[in-house]
């Protein structure tokens, strides 16, 4: 579950005011809004990358507003992937596991699982500059899911992709979310992406979360 | 119809779709200015080479004296120590200046640039005065620094690290903080994110900063002359050797030592360019 209660976040002159949203466990929430509406600020606050002025953030059953980003149990997929240029794909999938002290056998097993889930088995030895846009986002998704977070935040992850790759990635995101049961908060300004992916659709306008629409879950047809 | 409203006439249409002026004068101007500067540099080096070639026996003999051999070793060792010290200081300073905001940052930024703008002799004089005042005077009395080898390294460090700080700050500015933020969500502390994500990514900046610090140290003269002195086989580094040879009228020797410094600097420059270039090619 992801929930914010009366959340106030400041980003320079801009303020996200009293943001209230709730995405039930295992659901796919899509937060829509125009450029500059505060959607990325809100996402960063949930991930712990932006300091909260007031209000609370609940992830799972925990209040996390004062926790460090790494203690919140949230995987982040940024807009451009933000892959580490010096690491191979395999090292990306192992990164969080190594930092969190997993044994090498467990790391190995997890890399196998993730590479199969995301169909990137053949890319494991490559570095980011040897990947296409879609492949990069798959790796970013794998890295974010690697330490088995219950929650996933995606910041316009498909905005830089061509139509075909975007369609593939939308299907992949939906499948991965169903298979892992992760609760997702996906920020986008793309309407068709939202229609296809969302169990719960939220709008943010000028820093205020305006509207919450609930879609009939869980069977949402994928875009043709 | 007036000349200001020609849209429907043939002449008006022709002027509307007129070809833009030729780019040739622009590029010719750029080329001439660039060629002038490149020629100046190569002509200086060529003049040195031709002068030393005419008097090569004397130039070579100067390089083989015990004093110059000592100066070569002292230069190489002191420059290498200075480079390590400069990176050791410039990396955290550059990172701090790039990633954090704090009261008085503008002032600190200006202070960090002082060694770049200050005349070299003034830096040497300031160091000399500083080490003759308490508490550094007590240190200097017990472990001789001023007019000894440590003074050579401190004088080189004072200037070289300012260039290293500037280079590394630009490097860190160019690295998106987004990757560090992702590392934080993956469970890293700020320190882990720096060591595991930022530092490996900034290797090219580190290499440039190290080269710059090393080259600046090799050519440093003013601060060393004042703070470390110019005692033969004691605080004599290569630029001091050039000065000493010139002061006794041995121009051939001075040119020989200068050419040696040019060759060493070129070797370092080429090696660094090759290292950085091979990575760039691999990435493209």
Tab-separated table of C-alpha atoms in Angstrom, chain A residues 40 44 47 49 69-70 74 76 78 80 82-86 95-96 99-100 129 143-144 147 155, chain B residues 176 178-189 192-193 196-197 200-201 203 279 282-284:
chain	number	residue	atom	x	y	z
A	40	UNK	CA	7.723	14.128	-9.834
A	44	UNK	CA	10.482	11.955	-4.959
A	47	UNK	CA	10.882	7.775	-2.257
A	49	UNK	CA	14.572	12.104	-2.133
A	69	UNK	CA	15.397	6.361	1.050
A	70	UNK	CA	17.075	2.969	1.401
A	74	UNK	CA	10.744	1.349	-2.489
A	76	UNK	CA	12.665	3.555	-8.183
A	78	UNK	CA	13.621	7.028	-13.163
A	80	UNK	CA	15.941	7.972	-18.343
A	82	UNK	CA	19.735	6.491	-14.772
A	83	UNK	CA	21.849	3.377	-15.175
A	84	UNK	CA	25.384	3.361	-13.769
A	85	UNK	CA	27.669	3.758	-16.802
A	86	UNK	CA	30.579	1.746	-15.411
A	95	UNK	CA	23.999	-3.743	-6.860
A	96	UNK	CA	21.314	-3.442	-4.162
A	99	UNK	CA	24.881	-3.246	-0.595
A	100	UNK	CA	22.330	-5.131	1.519
A	129	UNK	CA	25.955	2.353	-23.660
A	143	UNK	CA	17.546	-3.063	-10.610
A	144	UNK	CA	14.557	-1.474	-8.830
A	147	UNK	CA	15.863	-6.392	-3.513
A	155	UNK	CA	8.873	8.345	-12.981
B	176	UNK	CA	23.591	13.790	-12.835
B	178	UNK	CA	19.808	11.189	-10.303
B	179	UNK	CA	22.090	8.126	-10.289
B	180	UNK	CA	23.164	8.872	-6.724
B	181	UNK	CA	19.511	9.196	-5.750
B	182	UNK	CA	18.743	5.811	-7.299
B	183	UNK	CA	21.666	4.341	-5.339
B	184	UNK	CA	20.150	5.776	-2.141
B	185	UNK	CA	16.826	4.056	-2.841
B	186	UNK	CA	18.745	0.814	-3.452
B	187	UNK	CA	20.061	0.946	0.117
B	188	UNK	CA	23.265	2.987	-0.121
B	189	UNK	CA	24.340	5.599	2.391
B	192	UNK	CA	28.430	4.351	-0.390
B	193	UNK	CA	26.683	6.204	-3.227
B	196	UNK	CA	30.219	3.054	-5.654
B	197	UNK	CA	28.480	5.351	-8.144
B	200	UNK	CA	33.818	5.346	-10.754
B	201	UNK	CA	31.850	7.579	-13.101
B	203	UNK	CA	37.386	8.662	-13.511
B	279	UNK	CA	37.257	4.744	-23.410
B	282	UNK	CA	34.593	2.064	-26.703
B	283	UNK	CA	31.484	3.973	-25.576
B	284	UNK	CA	30.593	5.211	-29.020
